[in-house]
Short mmCIF file of C-alpha atoms in Angstrom, two decimals:
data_model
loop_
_atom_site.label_atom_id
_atom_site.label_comp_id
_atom_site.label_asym_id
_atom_site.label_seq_id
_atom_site.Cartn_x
_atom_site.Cartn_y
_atom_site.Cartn_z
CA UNK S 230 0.00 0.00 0.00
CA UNK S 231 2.83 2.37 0.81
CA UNK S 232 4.60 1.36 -2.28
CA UNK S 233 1.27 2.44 -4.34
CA UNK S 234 0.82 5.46 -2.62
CA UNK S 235 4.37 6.34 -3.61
CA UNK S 236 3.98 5.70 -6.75
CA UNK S 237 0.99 8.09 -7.54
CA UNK S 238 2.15 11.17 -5.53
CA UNK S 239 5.11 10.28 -7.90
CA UNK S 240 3.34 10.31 -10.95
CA UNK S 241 1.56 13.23 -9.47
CA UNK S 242 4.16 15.34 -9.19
CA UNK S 243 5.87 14.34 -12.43
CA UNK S 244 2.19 15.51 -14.41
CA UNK S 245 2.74 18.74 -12.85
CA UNK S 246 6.21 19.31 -13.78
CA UNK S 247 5.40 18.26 -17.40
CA UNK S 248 2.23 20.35 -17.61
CA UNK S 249 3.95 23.96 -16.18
CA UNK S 250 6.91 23.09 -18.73
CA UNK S 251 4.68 22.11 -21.54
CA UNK S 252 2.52 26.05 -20.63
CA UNK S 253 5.93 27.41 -20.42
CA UNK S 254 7.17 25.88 -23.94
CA UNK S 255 4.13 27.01 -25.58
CA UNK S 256 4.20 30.61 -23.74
CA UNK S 257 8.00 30.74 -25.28
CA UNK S 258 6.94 29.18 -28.36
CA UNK S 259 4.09 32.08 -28.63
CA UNK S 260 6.63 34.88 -28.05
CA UNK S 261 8.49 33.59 -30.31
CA UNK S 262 6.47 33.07 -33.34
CA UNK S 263 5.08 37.10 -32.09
CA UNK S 264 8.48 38.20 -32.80
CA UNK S 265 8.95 36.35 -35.84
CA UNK S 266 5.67 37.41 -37.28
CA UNK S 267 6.10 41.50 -36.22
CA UNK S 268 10.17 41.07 -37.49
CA UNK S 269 8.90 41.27 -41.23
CA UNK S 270 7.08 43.75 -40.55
CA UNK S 271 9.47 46.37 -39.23
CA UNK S 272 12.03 45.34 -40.84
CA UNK S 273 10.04 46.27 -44.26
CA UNK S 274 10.11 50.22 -43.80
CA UNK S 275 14.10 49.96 -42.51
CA UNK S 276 14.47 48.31 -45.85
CA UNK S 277 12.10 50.55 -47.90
CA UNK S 278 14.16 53.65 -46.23
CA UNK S 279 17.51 52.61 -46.94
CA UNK S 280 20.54 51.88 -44.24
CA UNK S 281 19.87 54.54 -41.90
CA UNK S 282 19.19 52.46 -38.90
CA UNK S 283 22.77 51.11 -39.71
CA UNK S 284 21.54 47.11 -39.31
CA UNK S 285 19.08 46.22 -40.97
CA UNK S 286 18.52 42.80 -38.94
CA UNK S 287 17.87 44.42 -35.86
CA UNK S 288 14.85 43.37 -34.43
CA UNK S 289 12.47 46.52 -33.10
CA UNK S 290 9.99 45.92 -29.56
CA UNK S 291 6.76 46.59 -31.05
CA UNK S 292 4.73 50.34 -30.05
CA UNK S 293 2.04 50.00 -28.31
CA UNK S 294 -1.14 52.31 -29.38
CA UNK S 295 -1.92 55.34 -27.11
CA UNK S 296 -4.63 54.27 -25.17
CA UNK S 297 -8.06 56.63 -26.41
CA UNK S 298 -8.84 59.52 -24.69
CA UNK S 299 -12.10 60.60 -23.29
CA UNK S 300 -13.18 63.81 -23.07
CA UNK S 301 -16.14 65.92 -21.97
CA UNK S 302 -16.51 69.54 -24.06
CA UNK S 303 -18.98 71.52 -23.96
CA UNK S 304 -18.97 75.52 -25.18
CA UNK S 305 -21.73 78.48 -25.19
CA UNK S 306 -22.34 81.20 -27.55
CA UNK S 307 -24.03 84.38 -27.97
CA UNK S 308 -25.08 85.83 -30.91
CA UNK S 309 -26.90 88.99 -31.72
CA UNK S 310 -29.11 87.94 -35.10
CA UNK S 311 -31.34 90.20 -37.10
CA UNK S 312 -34.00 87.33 -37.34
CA UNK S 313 -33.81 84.98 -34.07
CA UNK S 314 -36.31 82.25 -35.45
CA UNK S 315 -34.41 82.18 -39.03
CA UNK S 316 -31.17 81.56 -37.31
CA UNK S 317 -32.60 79.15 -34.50
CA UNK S 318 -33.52 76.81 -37.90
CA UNK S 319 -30.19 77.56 -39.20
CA UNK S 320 -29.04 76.23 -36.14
CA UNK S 321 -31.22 73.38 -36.33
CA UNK S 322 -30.22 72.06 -39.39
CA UNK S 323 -26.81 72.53 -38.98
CA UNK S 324 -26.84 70.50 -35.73
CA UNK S 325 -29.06 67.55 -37.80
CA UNK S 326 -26.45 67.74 -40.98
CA UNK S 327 -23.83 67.05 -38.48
CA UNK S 328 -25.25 63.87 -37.12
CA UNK S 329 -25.95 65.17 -33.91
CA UNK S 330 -29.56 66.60 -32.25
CA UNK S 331 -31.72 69.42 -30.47
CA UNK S 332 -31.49 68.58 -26.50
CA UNK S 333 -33.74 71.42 -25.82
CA UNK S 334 -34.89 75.11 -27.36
CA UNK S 335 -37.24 77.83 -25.64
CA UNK S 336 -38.08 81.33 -27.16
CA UNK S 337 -39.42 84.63 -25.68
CA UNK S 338 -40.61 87.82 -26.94
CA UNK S 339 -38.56 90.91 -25.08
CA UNK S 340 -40.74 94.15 -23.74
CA UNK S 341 -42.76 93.39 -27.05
CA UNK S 342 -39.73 94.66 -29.04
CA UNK S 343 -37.77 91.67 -29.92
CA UNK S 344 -37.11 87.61 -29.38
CA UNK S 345 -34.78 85.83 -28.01
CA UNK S 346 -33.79 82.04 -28.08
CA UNK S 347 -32.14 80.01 -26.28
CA UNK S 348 -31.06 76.14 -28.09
CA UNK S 349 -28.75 73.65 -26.71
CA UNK S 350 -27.05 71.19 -29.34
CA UNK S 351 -25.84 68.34 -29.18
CA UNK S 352 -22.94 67.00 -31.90
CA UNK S 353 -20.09 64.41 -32.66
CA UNK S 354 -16.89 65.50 -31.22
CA UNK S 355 -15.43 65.36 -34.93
CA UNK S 356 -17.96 67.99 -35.78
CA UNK S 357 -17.44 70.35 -32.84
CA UNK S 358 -15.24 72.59 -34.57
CA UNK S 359 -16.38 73.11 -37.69
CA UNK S 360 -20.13 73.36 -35.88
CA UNK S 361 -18.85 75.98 -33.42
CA UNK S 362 -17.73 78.08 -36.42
CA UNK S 363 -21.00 77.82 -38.09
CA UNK S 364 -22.81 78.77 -35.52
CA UNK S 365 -20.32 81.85 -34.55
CA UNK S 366 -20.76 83.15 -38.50
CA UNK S 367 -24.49 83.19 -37.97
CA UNK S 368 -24.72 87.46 -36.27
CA UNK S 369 -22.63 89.41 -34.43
CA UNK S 370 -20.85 87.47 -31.78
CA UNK S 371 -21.23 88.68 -28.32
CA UNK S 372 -19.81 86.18 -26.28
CA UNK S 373 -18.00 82.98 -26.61
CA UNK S 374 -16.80 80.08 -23.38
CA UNK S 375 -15.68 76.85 -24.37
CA UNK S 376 -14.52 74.30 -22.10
CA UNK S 377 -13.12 70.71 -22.38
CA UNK S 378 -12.80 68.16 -19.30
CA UNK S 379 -10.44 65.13 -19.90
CA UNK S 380 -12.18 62.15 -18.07
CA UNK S 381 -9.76 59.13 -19.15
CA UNK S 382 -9.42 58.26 -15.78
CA UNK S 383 -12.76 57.96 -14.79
CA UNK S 384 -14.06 55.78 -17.61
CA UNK S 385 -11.11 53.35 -17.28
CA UNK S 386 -11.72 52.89 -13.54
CA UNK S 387 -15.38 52.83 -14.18
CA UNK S 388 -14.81 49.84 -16.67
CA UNK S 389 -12.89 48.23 -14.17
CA UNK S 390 -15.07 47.99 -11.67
CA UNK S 391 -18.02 46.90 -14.16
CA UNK S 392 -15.78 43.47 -15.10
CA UNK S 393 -14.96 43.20 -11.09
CA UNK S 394 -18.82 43.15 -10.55
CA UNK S 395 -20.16 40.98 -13.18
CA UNK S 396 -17.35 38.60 -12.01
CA UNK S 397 -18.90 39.22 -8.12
CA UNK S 398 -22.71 38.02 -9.87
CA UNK S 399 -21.76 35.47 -11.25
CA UNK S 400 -19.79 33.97 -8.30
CA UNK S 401 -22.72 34.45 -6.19
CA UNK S 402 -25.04 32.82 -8.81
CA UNK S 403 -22.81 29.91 -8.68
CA UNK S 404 -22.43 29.64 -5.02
CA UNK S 405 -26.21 29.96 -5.37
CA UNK S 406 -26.27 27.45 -7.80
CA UNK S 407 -24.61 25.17 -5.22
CA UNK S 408 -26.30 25.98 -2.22
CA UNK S 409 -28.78 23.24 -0.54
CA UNK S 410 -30.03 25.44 3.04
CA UNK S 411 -33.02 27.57 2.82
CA UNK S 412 -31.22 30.21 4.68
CA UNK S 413 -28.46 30.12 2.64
CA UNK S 414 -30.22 30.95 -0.44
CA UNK S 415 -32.15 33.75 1.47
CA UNK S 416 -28.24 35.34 2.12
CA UNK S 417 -27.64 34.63 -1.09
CA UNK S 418 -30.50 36.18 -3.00
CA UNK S 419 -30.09 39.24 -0.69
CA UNK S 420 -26.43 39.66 -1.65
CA UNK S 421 -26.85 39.14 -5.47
CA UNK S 422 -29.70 41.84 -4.91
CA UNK S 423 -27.16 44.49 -3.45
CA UNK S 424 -24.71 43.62 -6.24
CA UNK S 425 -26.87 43.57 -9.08
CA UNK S 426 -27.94 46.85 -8.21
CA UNK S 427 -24.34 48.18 -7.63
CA UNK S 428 -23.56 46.73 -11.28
CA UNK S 429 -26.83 48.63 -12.74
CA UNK S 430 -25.12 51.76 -11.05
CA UNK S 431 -22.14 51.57 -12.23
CA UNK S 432 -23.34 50.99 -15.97
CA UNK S 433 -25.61 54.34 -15.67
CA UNK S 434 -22.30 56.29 -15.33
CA UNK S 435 -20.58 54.24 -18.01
CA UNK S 436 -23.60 55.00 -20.27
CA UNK S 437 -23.65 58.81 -19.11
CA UNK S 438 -19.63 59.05 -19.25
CA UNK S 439 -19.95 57.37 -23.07
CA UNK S 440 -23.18 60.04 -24.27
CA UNK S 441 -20.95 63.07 -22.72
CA UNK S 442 -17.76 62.10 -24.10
CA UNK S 443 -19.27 60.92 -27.87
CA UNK S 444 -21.53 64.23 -28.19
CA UNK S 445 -20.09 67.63 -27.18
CA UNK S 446 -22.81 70.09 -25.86
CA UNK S 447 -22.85 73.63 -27.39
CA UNK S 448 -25.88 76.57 -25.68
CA UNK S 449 -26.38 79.19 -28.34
CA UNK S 450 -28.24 82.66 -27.53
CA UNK S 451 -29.88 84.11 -30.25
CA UNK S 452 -31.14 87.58 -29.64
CA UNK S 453 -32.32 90.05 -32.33
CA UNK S 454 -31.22 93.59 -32.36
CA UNK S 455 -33.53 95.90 -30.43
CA UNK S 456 -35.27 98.45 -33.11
CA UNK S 457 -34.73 102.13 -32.39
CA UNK S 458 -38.45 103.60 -31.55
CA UNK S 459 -39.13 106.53 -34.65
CA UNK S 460 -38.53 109.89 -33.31
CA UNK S 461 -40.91 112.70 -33.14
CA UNK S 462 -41.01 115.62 -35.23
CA UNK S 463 -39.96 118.37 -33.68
CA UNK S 464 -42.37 121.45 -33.20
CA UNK S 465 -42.07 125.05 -33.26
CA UNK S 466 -41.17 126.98 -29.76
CA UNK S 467 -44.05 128.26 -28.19
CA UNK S 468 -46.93 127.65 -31.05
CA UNK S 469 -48.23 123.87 -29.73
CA UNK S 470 -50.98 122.94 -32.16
CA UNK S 471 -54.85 122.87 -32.21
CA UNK S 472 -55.07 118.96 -30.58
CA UNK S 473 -52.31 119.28 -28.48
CA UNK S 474 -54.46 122.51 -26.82
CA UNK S 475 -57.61 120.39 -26.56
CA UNK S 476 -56.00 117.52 -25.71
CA UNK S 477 -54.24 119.58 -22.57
CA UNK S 478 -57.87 121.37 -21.45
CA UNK S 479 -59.49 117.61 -21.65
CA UNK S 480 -56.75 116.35 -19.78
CA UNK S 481 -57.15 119.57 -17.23
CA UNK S 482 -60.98 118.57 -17.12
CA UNK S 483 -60.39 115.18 -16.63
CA UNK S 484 -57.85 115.76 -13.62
CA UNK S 485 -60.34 118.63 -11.70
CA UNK S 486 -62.96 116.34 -11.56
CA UNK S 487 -61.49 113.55 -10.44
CA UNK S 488 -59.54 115.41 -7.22
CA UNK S 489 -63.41 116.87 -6.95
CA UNK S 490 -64.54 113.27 -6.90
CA UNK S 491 -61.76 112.49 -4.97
CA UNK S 492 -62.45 115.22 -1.87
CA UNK S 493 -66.09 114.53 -2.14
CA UNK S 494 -65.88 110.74 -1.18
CA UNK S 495 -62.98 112.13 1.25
CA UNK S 496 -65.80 113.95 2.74
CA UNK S 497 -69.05 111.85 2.22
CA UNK S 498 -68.79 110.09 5.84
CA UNK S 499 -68.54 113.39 7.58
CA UNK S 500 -71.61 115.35 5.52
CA UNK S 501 -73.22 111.50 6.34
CA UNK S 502 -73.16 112.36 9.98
CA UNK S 503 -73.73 115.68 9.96
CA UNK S 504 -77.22 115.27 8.25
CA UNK S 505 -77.73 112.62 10.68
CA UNK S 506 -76.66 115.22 13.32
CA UNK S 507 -79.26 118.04 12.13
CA UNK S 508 -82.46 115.78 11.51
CA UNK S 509 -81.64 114.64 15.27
CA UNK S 510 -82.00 118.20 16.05
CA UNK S 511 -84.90 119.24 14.58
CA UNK S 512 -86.60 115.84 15.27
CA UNK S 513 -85.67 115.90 18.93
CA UNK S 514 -84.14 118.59 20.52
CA UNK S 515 -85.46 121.22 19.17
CA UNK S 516 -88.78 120.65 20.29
CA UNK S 517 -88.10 120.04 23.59
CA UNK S 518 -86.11 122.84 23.93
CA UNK S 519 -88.95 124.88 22.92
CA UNK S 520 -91.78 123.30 25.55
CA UNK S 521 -89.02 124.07 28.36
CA UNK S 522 -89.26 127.75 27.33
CA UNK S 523 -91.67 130.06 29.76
CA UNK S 524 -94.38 131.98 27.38
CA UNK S 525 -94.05 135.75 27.44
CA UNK S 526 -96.52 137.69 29.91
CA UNK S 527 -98.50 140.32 27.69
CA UNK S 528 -98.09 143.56 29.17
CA UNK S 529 -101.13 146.42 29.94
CA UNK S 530 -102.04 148.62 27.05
CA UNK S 531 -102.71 152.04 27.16
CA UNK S 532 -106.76 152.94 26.46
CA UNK S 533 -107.23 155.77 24.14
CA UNK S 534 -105.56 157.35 21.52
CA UNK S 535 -101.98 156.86 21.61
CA UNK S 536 -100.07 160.19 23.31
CA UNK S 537 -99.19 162.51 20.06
CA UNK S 538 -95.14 163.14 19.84
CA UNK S 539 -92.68 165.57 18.55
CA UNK S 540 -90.16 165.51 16.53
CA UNK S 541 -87.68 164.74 19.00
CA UNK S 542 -90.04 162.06 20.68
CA UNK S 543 -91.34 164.02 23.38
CA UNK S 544 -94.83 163.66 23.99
CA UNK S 545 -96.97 166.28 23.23
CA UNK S 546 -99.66 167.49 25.82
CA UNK S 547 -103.11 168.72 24.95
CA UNK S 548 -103.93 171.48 23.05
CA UNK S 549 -106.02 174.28 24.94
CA UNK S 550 -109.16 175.54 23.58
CA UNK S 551 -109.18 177.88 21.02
CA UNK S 552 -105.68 178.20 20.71
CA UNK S 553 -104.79 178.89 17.08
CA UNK S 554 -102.60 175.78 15.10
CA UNK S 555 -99.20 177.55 13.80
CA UNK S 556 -98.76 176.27 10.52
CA UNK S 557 -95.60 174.69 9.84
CA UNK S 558 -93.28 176.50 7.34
CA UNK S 559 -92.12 174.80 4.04
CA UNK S 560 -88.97 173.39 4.74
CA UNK S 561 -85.86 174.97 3.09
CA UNK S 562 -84.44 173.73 -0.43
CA UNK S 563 -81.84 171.58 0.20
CA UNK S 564 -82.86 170.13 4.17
#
């Protein structure tokens, strides 16, 4: 029994050997035939160019290619236009011919006077230029940003970590897979949840990194050039015309009788009690004020005729018998 467990660990060990020198033949053997096949290949334009290189059986490492770059540009414009919704289509078709699209537009009309529009594009990074200079040649440029954010990094690690999850699924699937407890598979399930949904995440921002970095974004303003209001003729010093007269009087008119309007509701409560005020009087107190008051006593009259007076108000006694009247002379011209 010893002897035959021996043996195998023997043979074991010698199947391991042999397999990790046969990988490493074949990894040499790989390499080898790499360098063969990329020899040609260099050595064609040292061949083609003459003997500058000096030996022309020199062997070159082959270049690796630059690894792409990613990045994010975006740029906004501002145009004064003498027709806003002309240039707003030439913007539009511009941005279509291009292969790229309209993420959003909005117009407005200015104080009544004039528009202005606001578009944001969206185009092929191959395009940007030549649709940044378009749009620039469409008015009088006011104002120009452009910006460009190199986000290599991020996409790289983001594509990273996208093969490191789908490789954490499907381990869990498997162990899943394998799994004969109930609870197990409940730990399970609620792990592949979690990383499922950290694998959804993670290709959102490789799908948002990939839109940003394929399509640059460019704002455009469009406004139109306000128009100058016509000026008024000018008038003679001192001689305004026939309407401007009547127009000033109505205007005159107009203002008196609204301040009258004005100061008589200012007013209206007060005359509003005052009436109320009176018609108490004369309703109430009035009368009473009159039955308090003592009726006069009539005094005694004198009998006969009434005493005869002179001129200065004396009164005059009676006349004696027989006496002669004086008659009265005229009164003098002028008294």
């Amino acid at each position: 029994m010893r002897r035959t467990s021996t043996t195998a660990a023997v043979l074991l060990t010698a199947s391991l050997v042999l397999t990790g020198c046969g990988a490493g033949g074949s990894d040499a053997g790989d390499k080898a035939a790499d360098a063969r096949a990329a020899q040609p290949a260099e050595q064609g334009p040292s061949r083609a160019g003459g003997a500058a290189d000096g030996s022309s059986g020199a062997v070159r490492a082959p270049v690796k290619a630059p690894a792409p770059q990613h990045v994010i540009r975006t740029a906004s414009l501002s145009v004064e236009v003498a027709d806003a919704a002309k240039a707003l289509a030439t913007a539009r078709t511009t941005a279509v011919d291009a292969g790229g699209r309209v993420e959003n537009e909005s117009t407005e009309r200015i104080d009544d006077a004039y528009l202005a529009s606001r578009i944001v594009l969206r185009v092929p990074q191959e395009k940007y230029d030549s649709v940044l200079a378009e749009l620039a040649g469409t008015g009088r440029l006011l104002n120009r940003k452009a910006g460009a954010e190199d986000v290599t990094d991020q996409v790289v690690d983001v594509q990273s970590r996208i093969a490191t999850q789908r490789a954490s699924v499907a381990r869990v699937r498997e162990l899943m897979d394998r799994a004969d407890k109930l609870s197990d598979v409940v730990t399970l399930e609620a792990e592949l949840s979690r990383r499922q949904a950290d694998l959804e995440a993670l290709l959102a921002r490789q799908s948002s990194l990939k839109d940003r970095t394929s399509l640059a974004t460019i704002t455009l303003q469009l406004t139109e050039k306000r128009k100058e209001e016509p000026k008024a003729e000018a008038r003679e010093e001192g001689r305004p015309g026939f309407l401007d007269a009547l127009g000033g009087g109505w205007n005159a008119l107009v203002g008196v009788a609204a301040w009258i309007l004005i100061v008589l509701a200012a007013l209206a409560p007060w005359l509003a009690a005052g009436l109320v005020v009176l018609v108490l009087w004369r309703r109430l107190v009035r009368p009473r004020l009159a039955a308090r008051r003592p009726a006069p006593v009539p005094g005694p009259r004198p009998e006969g005729p009434a005493a005869e007076r002179n001129a200065a108000g004396a009164p005059v006694g009676p006349k004696a018998p027989g006496a002669a009247e004086v008659p009265k002379s005229p009164a003098a011209p002028g008294e």
